[in-house]
Amino acid sequence: DAKTTQPPSMDCAEGRAANLPCNHSTISGNEYVYWYRQIHSQGPQYIIHGLKNNETNEMASLIITEDRKSSTLILPHATLRDTAVYYCIVSSTGTASKLTFGTGTRLQVTL
Amino acid sequence: DTEVTQTPKHLVMGMTNKKSLKCEQHMGHRAMYWYKQKAKKPPELMFVYSYEKLSINESVPSRFSPECPNSSLLNLHLHALQPEDSALYLCASSHPGGGQETQYFGPGTRLLVL
């Protein structure tokens, strides 16, 4: 599986956009980029995923560079409830996917 | 409905005990997973079941024994655990195939081995 690199921590003011970067320079052509988050002591929560194109859902937007070597998760209006560890994961494909979690980015949203 | 349930929420056991963790999903998913998460660390994959067959075992010690009795249920049988096995045990499920198998996680079972 391709490895990902994320900053260990970030701060964001409530109401502002949170932009979380991720590098995945060794990603292969058929691997997807997934984002999950984990709020303290809970199970990881799926946010969004993409292959090449930018994606948006009710939670977030995912911007993937044209060379696919990096991506950015955007939370458009961060709230205190978005404080969590955010994991960027590149998935292997197959009969069942294998998620290899990196250390993630701890996002702290403040008033 | 994207709910995966896990029981119990908390478990305390001695090193000589035998216990089981249970995971259930009713989303029609045919792949189920066990992860282990130590404090302040990311989740680590333990086992993957695909269509009720064990497809991945990440070199997990034999004191952890998974079982998938049917497509909705996944158990993890525990025997002769060590204190270092204390962790949050997470279950997940997905619909396998196509390269974009989003996994949905349960809330986890927090295990303490004394």
PDB file of C-alpha atoms in Angstrom:
ATOM      1  CA  ASP A   1       0.000   0.000   0.000  1.00  0.00           C
ATOM      2  CA  ALA A   2       1.149   3.522  -0.689  1.00  0.00           C
ATOM      3  CA  LYS A   3       2.283   5.418   2.376  1.00  0.00           C
ATOM      4  CA  THR A   4       0.767   8.753   3.419  1.00  0.00           C
ATOM      5  CA  THR A   5       2.289  11.732   5.216  1.00  0.00           C
ATOM      6  CA  GLN A   6       0.197  14.181   7.248  1.00  0.00           C
ATOM      7  CA  PRO A   7       1.066  16.997   9.650  1.00  0.00           C
ATOM      8  CA  PRO A   8       0.723  15.768  13.243  1.00  0.00           C
ATOM      9  CA  SER A   9      -1.539  18.596  14.349  1.00  0.00           C
ATOM     10  CA  MET A  10      -3.470  21.640  13.124  1.00  0.00           C
ATOM     11  CA  ASP A  11      -5.650  24.316  14.689  1.00  0.00           C
ATOM     12  CA  CYS A  12      -8.696  25.946  13.155  1.00  0.00           C
ATOM     13  CA  ALA A  13     -11.058  28.652  14.391  1.00  0.00           C
ATOM     14  CA  GLU A  14     -14.699  27.695  14.581  1.00  0.00           C
ATOM     15  CA  GLY A  15     -16.615  28.779  11.482  1.00  0.00           C
ATOM     16  CA  ARG A  16     -13.522  28.882   9.324  1.00  0.00           C
ATOM     17  CA  ALA A  17     -12.539  26.334   6.690  1.00  0.00           C
ATOM     18  CA  ALA A  18     -10.172  23.581   7.820  1.00  0.00           C
ATOM     19  CA  ASN A  19      -7.784  22.413   5.092  1.00  0.00           C
ATOM     20  CA  LEU A  20      -6.012  19.180   5.938  1.00  0.00           C
ATOM     21  CA  PRO A  21      -3.178  18.159   3.587  1.00  0.00           C
ATOM     22  CA  CYS A  22      -1.938  14.683   2.778  1.00  0.00           C
ATOM     23  CA  ASN A  23       0.998  13.496   0.682  1.00  0.00           C
ATOM     24  CA  HIS A  24       0.821  10.110  -1.059  1.00  0.00           C
ATOM     25  CA  SER A  25       3.563  10.324  -3.667  1.00  0.00           C
ATOM     26  CA  THR A  26       3.776   6.552  -4.252  1.00  0.00           C
ATOM     27  CA  ILE A  27       0.085   6.059  -4.967  1.00  0.00           C
ATOM     28  CA  SER A  28      -0.614   3.698  -7.836  1.00  0.00           C
ATOM     29  CA  GLY A  29      -3.177   4.200 -10.571  1.00  0.00           C
ATOM     30  CA  ASN A  30      -5.915   2.036  -9.135  1.00  0.00           C
ATOM     31  CA  GLU A  31      -5.641   3.130  -5.504  1.00  0.00           C
ATOM     32  CA  TYR A  32      -8.233   5.366  -3.924  1.00  0.00           C
ATOM     33  CA  VAL A  33      -7.657   8.092  -1.348  1.00  0.00           C
ATOM     34  CA  TYR A  34      -9.876   7.722   1.719  1.00  0.00           C
ATOM     35  CA  TRP A  35     -10.405  10.072   4.622  1.00  0.00           C
ATOM     36  CA  TYR A  36     -11.643   8.957   8.021  1.00  0.00           C
ATOM     37  CA  ARG A  37     -11.795  10.729  11.311  1.00  0.00           C
ATOM     38  CA  GLN A  38     -11.821   9.487  14.875  1.00  0.00           C
ATOM     39  CA  ILE A  39     -13.332  11.486  17.649  1.00  0.00           C
ATOM     40  CA  HIS A  40     -11.895  10.605  21.048  1.00  0.00           C
ATOM     41  CA  SER A  41     -12.590   7.004  22.090  1.00  0.00           C
ATOM     42  CA  GLN A  42     -15.051   6.377  19.243  1.00  0.00           C
ATOM     43  CA  GLY A  43     -14.741   4.210  16.131  1.00  0.00           C
ATOM     44  CA  PRO A  44     -13.332   5.820  12.978  1.00  0.00           C
ATOM     45  CA  GLN A  45     -15.945   7.591  10.862  1.00  0.00           C
ATOM     46  CA  TYR A  46     -15.851   7.549   7.067  1.00  0.00           C
ATOM     47  CA  ILE A  47     -15.741  11.028   5.544  1.00  0.00           C
ATOM     48  CA  ILE A  48     -15.059  10.848   1.819  1.00  0.00           C
ATOM     49  CA  HIS A  49     -12.975   9.111  -0.834  1.00  0.00           C
ATOM     50  CA  GLY A  50     -11.824   9.707  -4.393  1.00  0.00           C
ATOM     51  CA  LEU A  51      -9.716   8.374  -7.237  1.00  0.00           C
ATOM     52  CA  LYS A  52      -8.839  11.275  -9.548  1.00  0.00           C
ATOM     53  CA  ASN A  53     -11.578  13.866  -9.509  1.00  0.00           C
ATOM     54  CA  ASN A  54     -12.479  16.248  -6.749  1.00  0.00           C
ATOM     55  CA  GLU A  55     -15.339  15.026  -4.601  1.00  0.00           C
ATOM     56  CA  THR A  56     -17.853  16.723  -2.325  1.00  0.00           C
ATOM     57  CA  ASN A  57     -20.440  15.398   0.064  1.00  0.00           C
ATOM     58  CA  GLU A  58     -22.401  16.757   2.988  1.00  0.00           C
ATOM     59  CA  MET A  59     -19.413  16.499   5.301  1.00  0.00           C
ATOM     60  CA  ALA A  60     -16.435  17.672   3.288  1.00  0.00           C
ATOM     61  CA  SER A  61     -14.687  18.233  -0.023  1.00  0.00           C
ATOM     62  CA  LEU A  62     -11.701  16.284  -1.300  1.00  0.00           C
ATOM     63  CA  ILE A  63      -9.260  17.932  -3.672  1.00  0.00           C
ATOM     64  CA  ILE A  64      -6.781  15.584  -5.408  1.00  0.00           C
ATOM     65  CA  THR A  65      -3.903  17.039  -7.398  1.00  0.00           C
ATOM     66  CA  GLU A  66      -3.657  16.185 -11.057  1.00  0.00           C
ATOM     67  CA  ASP A  67      -0.593  13.979 -10.505  1.00  0.00           C
ATOM     68  CA  ARG A  68      -2.442  12.319  -7.580  1.00  0.00           C
ATOM     69  CA  LYS A  69       0.574  12.682  -5.321  1.00  0.00           C
ATOM     70  CA  SER A  70      -1.262  14.760  -2.748  1.00  0.00           C
ATOM     71  CA  SER A  71      -4.747  15.680  -1.612  1.00  0.00           C
ATOM     72  CA  THR A  72      -6.529  18.109   0.700  1.00  0.00           C
ATOM     73  CA  LEU A  73      -9.587  17.488   2.823  1.00  0.00           C
ATOM     74  CA  ILE A  74     -11.668  20.626   3.303  1.00  0.00           C
ATOM     75  CA  LEU A  75     -14.189  21.057   6.089  1.00  0.00           C
ATOM     76  CA  PRO A  76     -15.906  24.241   4.884  1.00  0.00           C
ATOM     77  CA  HIS A  77     -17.188  25.565   8.229  1.00  0.00           C
ATOM     78  CA  ALA A  78     -15.458  23.818  11.089  1.00  0.00           C
ATOM     79  CA  THR A  79     -17.286  23.409  14.395  1.00  0.00           C
ATOM     80  CA  LEU A  80     -16.096  22.261  17.796  1.00  0.00           C
ATOM     81  CA  ARG A  81     -17.567  18.826  17.022  1.00  0.00           C
ATOM     82  CA  ASP A  82     -15.051  18.465  14.186  1.00  0.00           C
ATOM     83  CA  THR A  83     -12.200  18.223  16.693  1.00  0.00           C
ATOM     84  CA  ALA A  84     -10.749  14.772  15.972  1.00  0.00           C
ATOM     85  CA  VAL A  85      -7.850  12.853  14.469  1.00  0.00           C
ATOM     86  CA  TYR A  86      -8.140  12.815  10.686  1.00  0.00           C
ATOM     87  CA  TYR A  87      -6.626   9.920   8.770  1.00  0.00           C
ATOM     88  CA  CYS A  88      -5.714   9.986   5.096  1.00  0.00           C
ATOM     89  CA  ILE A  89      -5.450   6.430   3.762  1.00  0.00           C
ATOM     90  CA  VAL A  90      -4.604   4.988   0.382  1.00  0.00           C
ATOM     91  CA  SER A  91      -6.454   1.745  -0.119  1.00  0.00           C
ATOM     92  CA  SER A  92      -5.279  -1.459  -1.645  1.00  0.00           C
ATOM     93  CA  THR A  93      -7.783  -3.104  -3.901  1.00  0.00           C
ATOM     94  CA  GLY A  94      -8.936  -6.645  -3.967  1.00  0.00           C
ATOM     95  CA  THR A  95     -11.726  -8.778  -2.674  1.00  0.00           C
ATOM     96  CA  ALA A  96     -11.750  -6.809   0.536  1.00  0.00           C
ATOM     97  CA  SER A  97      -9.872  -3.609   1.078  1.00  0.00           C
ATOM     98  CA  LYS A  98      -7.105  -3.303   3.612  1.00  0.00           C
ATOM     99  CA  LEU A  99      -6.883   0.062   5.349  1.00  0.00           C
ATOM    100  CA  THR A 100      -3.459   0.926   6.703  1.00  0.00           C
ATOM    101  CA  PHE A 101      -3.834   3.870   9.070  1.00  0.00           C
ATOM    102  CA  GLY A 102      -0.989   6.336   9.449  1.00  0.00           C
ATOM    103  CA  THR A 103      -0.574   8.594  12.452  1.00  0.00           C
ATOM    104  CA  GLY A 104      -3.105  11.148  11.155  1.00  0.00           C
ATOM    105  CA  THR A 105      -3.594  14.847  11.881  1.00  0.00           C
ATOM    106  CA  ARG A 106      -5.050  15.939  15.179  1.00  0.00           C
ATOM    107  CA  LEU A 107      -7.366  18.862  14.316  1.00  0.00           C
ATOM    108  CA  GLN A 108      -8.275  21.159  17.176  1.00  0.00           C
ATOM    109  CA  VAL A 109     -11.156  23.531  16.478  1.00  0.00           C
ATOM    110  CA  THR A 110     -11.245  26.480  18.861  1.00  0.00           C
ATOM    111  CA  LEU A 111     -13.671  29.289  19.632  1.00  0.00           C
TER     112      LEU A 111
ATOM    113  CA  ASP B   1     -28.389   2.474   7.915  1.00  0.00           C
ATOM    114  CA  THR B   2     -24.617   2.372   8.283  1.00  0.00           C
ATOM    115  CA  GLU B   3     -24.508   0.941  11.776  1.00  0.00           C
ATOM    116  CA  VAL B   4     -22.078  -1.623  13.060  1.00  0.00           C
ATOM    117  CA  THR B   5     -22.741  -2.700  16.634  1.00  0.00           C
ATOM    118  CA  GLN B   6     -20.236  -4.171  19.048  1.00  0.00           C
ATOM    119  CA  THR B   7     -20.732  -5.831  22.398  1.00  0.00           C
ATOM    120  CA  PRO B   8     -19.705  -5.484  25.106  1.00  0.00           C
ATOM    121  CA  LYS B   9     -18.650  -1.826  25.251  1.00  0.00           C
ATOM    122  CA  HIS B  10     -16.170  -2.555  28.024  1.00  0.00           C
ATOM    123  CA  LEU B  11     -14.567  -5.799  29.164  1.00  0.00           C
ATOM    124  CA  VAL B  12     -12.204  -6.572  32.023  1.00  0.00           C
ATOM    125  CA  MET B  13     -10.663 -10.035  32.069  1.00  0.00           C
ATOM    126  CA  GLY B  14      -7.922 -11.944  33.798  1.00  0.00           C
ATOM    127  CA  MET B  15      -5.120 -13.662  31.955  1.00  0.00           C
ATOM    128  CA  THR B  16      -6.698 -17.092  32.445  1.00  0.00           C
ATOM    129  CA  ASN B  17     -10.187 -16.116  31.311  1.00  0.00           C
ATOM    130  CA  LYS B  18     -11.912 -16.923  28.046  1.00  0.00           C
ATOM    131  CA  LYS B  19     -14.146 -14.243  26.621  1.00  0.00           C
ATOM    132  CA  SER B  20     -15.629 -13.264  23.278  1.00  0.00           C
ATOM    133  CA  LEU B  21     -16.240  -9.979  21.492  1.00  0.00           C
ATOM    134  CA  LYS B  22     -19.204  -9.703  19.183  1.00  0.00           C
ATOM    135  CA  CYS B  23     -19.812  -7.571  16.101  1.00  0.00           C
ATOM    136  CA  GLU B  24     -22.982  -7.329  14.048  1.00  0.00           C
ATOM    137  CA  GLN B  25     -24.046  -5.498  10.897  1.00  0.00           C
ATOM    138  CA  HIS B  26     -27.223  -5.588   8.829  1.00  0.00           C
ATOM    139  CA  MET B  27     -26.062  -3.635   5.793  1.00  0.00           C
ATOM    140  CA  GLY B  28     -25.622  -6.718   3.628  1.00  0.00           C
ATOM    141  CA  HIS B  29     -21.859  -6.302   3.694  1.00  0.00           C
ATOM    142  CA  ARG B  30     -19.853  -9.423   2.899  1.00  0.00           C
ATOM    143  CA  ALA B  31     -16.480  -8.291   4.285  1.00  0.00           C
ATOM    144  CA  MET B  32     -15.826  -7.830   7.988  1.00  0.00           C
ATOM    145  CA  TYR B  33     -12.719  -6.752   9.851  1.00  0.00           C
ATOM    146  CA  TRP B  34     -11.113  -6.708  13.275  1.00  0.00           C
ATOM    147  CA  TYR B  35      -8.728  -3.902  14.199  1.00  0.00           C
ATOM    148  CA  LYS B  36      -6.777  -3.308  17.395  1.00  0.00           C
ATOM    149  CA  GLN B  37      -6.007   0.199  18.640  1.00  0.00           C
ATOM    150  CA  LYS B  38      -3.617   0.915  21.478  1.00  0.00           C
ATOM    151  CA  ALA B  39      -3.821   4.228  23.291  1.00  0.00           C
ATOM    152  CA  LYS B  40      -2.686   7.219  21.214  1.00  0.00           C
ATOM    153  CA  LYS B  41      -1.907   4.959  18.235  1.00  0.00           C
ATOM    154  CA  PRO B  42      -3.769   4.401  14.948  1.00  0.00           C
ATOM    155  CA  PRO B  43      -5.901   1.291  14.415  1.00  0.00           C
ATOM    156  CA  GLU B  44      -4.043  -1.786  13.191  1.00  0.00           C
ATOM    157  CA  LEU B  45      -5.672  -4.474  11.101  1.00  0.00           C
ATOM    158  CA  MET B  46      -5.886  -7.941  12.669  1.00  0.00           C
ATOM    159  CA  PHE B  47      -8.195 -10.048  10.508  1.00  0.00           C
ATOM    160  CA  VAL B  48     -10.333  -9.774   7.382  1.00  0.00           C
ATOM    161  CA  TYR B  49     -13.224 -12.034   6.479  1.00  0.00           C
ATOM    162  CA  SER B  50     -14.588 -11.977   2.963  1.00  0.00           C
ATOM    163  CA  TYR B  51     -17.737 -13.946   2.188  1.00  0.00           C
ATOM    164  CA  GLU B  52     -17.421 -15.631   5.577  1.00  0.00           C
ATOM    165  CA  LYS B  53     -13.916 -16.911   4.825  1.00  0.00           C
ATOM    166  CA  LEU B  54     -10.777 -15.678   6.538  1.00  0.00           C
ATOM    167  CA  SER B  55      -8.814 -13.834   3.866  1.00  0.00           C
ATOM    168  CA  ILE B  56      -6.224 -11.891   5.865  1.00  0.00           C
ATOM    169  CA  ASN B  57      -4.555 -12.696   9.182  1.00  0.00           C
ATOM    170  CA  GLU B  58      -1.947 -10.096  10.025  1.00  0.00           C
ATOM    171  CA  SER B  59       0.226 -12.548  11.984  1.00  0.00           C
ATOM    172  CA  VAL B  60      -1.971 -12.225  15.035  1.00  0.00           C
ATOM    173  CA  PRO B  61      -1.102 -14.484  18.036  1.00  0.00           C
ATOM    174  CA  SER B  62      -3.254 -17.583  18.382  1.00  0.00           C
ATOM    175  CA  ARG B  63      -4.732 -16.355  21.672  1.00  0.00           C
ATOM    176  CA  PHE B  64      -6.984 -14.277  19.390  1.00  0.00           C
ATOM    177  CA  SER B  65      -9.342 -16.505  17.420  1.00  0.00           C
ATOM    178  CA  PRO B  66     -11.783 -14.965  14.947  1.00  0.00           C
ATOM    179  CA  GLU B  67     -15.015 -16.551  13.822  1.00  0.00           C
ATOM    180  CA  CYS B  68     -17.570 -15.531  11.216  1.00  0.00           C
ATOM    181  CA  PRO B  69     -20.691 -17.668  11.790  1.00  0.00           C
ATOM    182  CA  ASN B  70     -22.700 -15.883   9.092  1.00  0.00           C
ATOM    183  CA  SER B  71     -22.565 -12.814   6.890  1.00  0.00           C
ATOM    184  CA  SER B  72     -23.907 -10.501   9.619  1.00  0.00           C
ATOM    185  CA  LEU B  73     -21.856 -11.658  12.599  1.00  0.00           C
ATOM    186  CA  LEU B  74     -18.203 -11.576  13.515  1.00  0.00           C
ATOM    187  CA  ASN B  75     -16.758 -12.833  16.787  1.00  0.00           C
ATOM    188  CA  LEU B  76     -13.327 -12.549  18.336  1.00  0.00           C
ATOM    189  CA  HIS B  77     -12.591 -15.243  20.898  1.00  0.00           C
ATOM    190  CA  LEU B  78     -10.017 -14.348  23.511  1.00  0.00           C
ATOM    191  CA  HIS B  79      -8.018 -16.799  25.608  1.00  0.00           C
ATOM    192  CA  ALA B  80      -4.947 -16.479  27.804  1.00  0.00           C
ATOM    193  CA  LEU B  81      -4.445 -12.810  26.960  1.00  0.00           C
ATOM    194  CA  GLN B  82      -1.603 -10.701  28.280  1.00  0.00           C
ATOM    195  CA  PRO B  83      -1.836  -7.235  29.864  1.00  0.00           C
ATOM    196  CA  GLU B  84      -0.302  -5.752  26.715  1.00  0.00           C
ATOM    197  CA  ASP B  85      -3.381  -6.919  24.810  1.00  0.00           C
ATOM    198  CA  SER B  86      -5.383  -4.223  26.570  1.00  0.00           C
ATOM    199  CA  ALA B  87      -6.705  -1.982  23.799  1.00  0.00           C
ATOM    200  CA  LEU B  88      -9.755  -0.779  21.894  1.00  0.00           C
ATOM    201  CA  TYR B  89     -10.952  -3.523  19.547  1.00  0.00           C
ATOM    202  CA  LEU B  90     -12.760  -2.214  16.507  1.00  0.00           C
ATOM    203  CA  CYS B  91     -14.961  -4.059  14.069  1.00  0.00           C
ATOM    204  CA  ALA B  92     -15.720  -2.813  10.571  1.00  0.00           C
ATOM    205  CA  SER B  93     -17.648  -4.016   7.550  1.00  0.00           C
ATOM    206  CA  SER B  94     -17.718  -3.244   3.851  1.00  0.00           C
ATOM    207  CA  HIS B  95     -19.163  -4.429   0.608  1.00  0.00           C
ATOM    208  CA  PRO B  96     -16.190  -6.046  -1.126  1.00  0.00           C
ATOM    209  CA  GLY B  97     -15.296  -5.572  -4.740  1.00  0.00           C
ATOM    210  CA  GLY B  98     -14.659  -2.768  -7.193  1.00  0.00           C
ATOM    211  CA  GLY B  99     -11.732  -1.187  -5.389  1.00  0.00           C
ATOM    212  CA  GLN B 100     -13.768   1.284  -3.370  1.00  0.00           C
ATOM    213  CA  GLU B 101     -14.922  -0.704  -0.417  1.00  0.00           C
ATOM    214  CA  THR B 102     -15.783   1.922   2.167  1.00  0.00           C
ATOM    215  CA  GLN B 103     -15.447   0.471   5.618  1.00  0.00           C
ATOM    216  CA  TYR B 104     -17.909   1.355   8.361  1.00  0.00           C
ATOM    217  CA  PHE B 105     -16.690   0.998  11.905  1.00  0.00           C
ATOM    218  CA  GLY B 106     -18.398   0.093  15.134  1.00  0.00           C
ATOM    219  CA  PRO B 107     -17.828   2.001  18.386  1.00  0.00           C
ATOM    220  CA  GLY B 108     -15.356  -0.577  19.651  1.00  0.00           C
ATOM    221  CA  THR B 109     -14.910  -2.736  22.735  1.00  0.00           C
ATOM    222  CA  ARG B 110     -12.468  -1.394  25.295  1.00  0.00           C
ATOM    223  CA  LEU B 111     -10.597  -4.368  26.761  1.00  0.00           C
ATOM    224  CA  LEU B 112      -8.552  -4.362  29.936  1.00  0.00           C
ATOM    225  CA  VAL B 113      -6.504  -7.455  30.746  1.00  0.00           C
ATOM    226  CA  LEU B 114      -5.398  -7.756  34.342  1.00  0.00           C
TER     227      LEU B 114
END
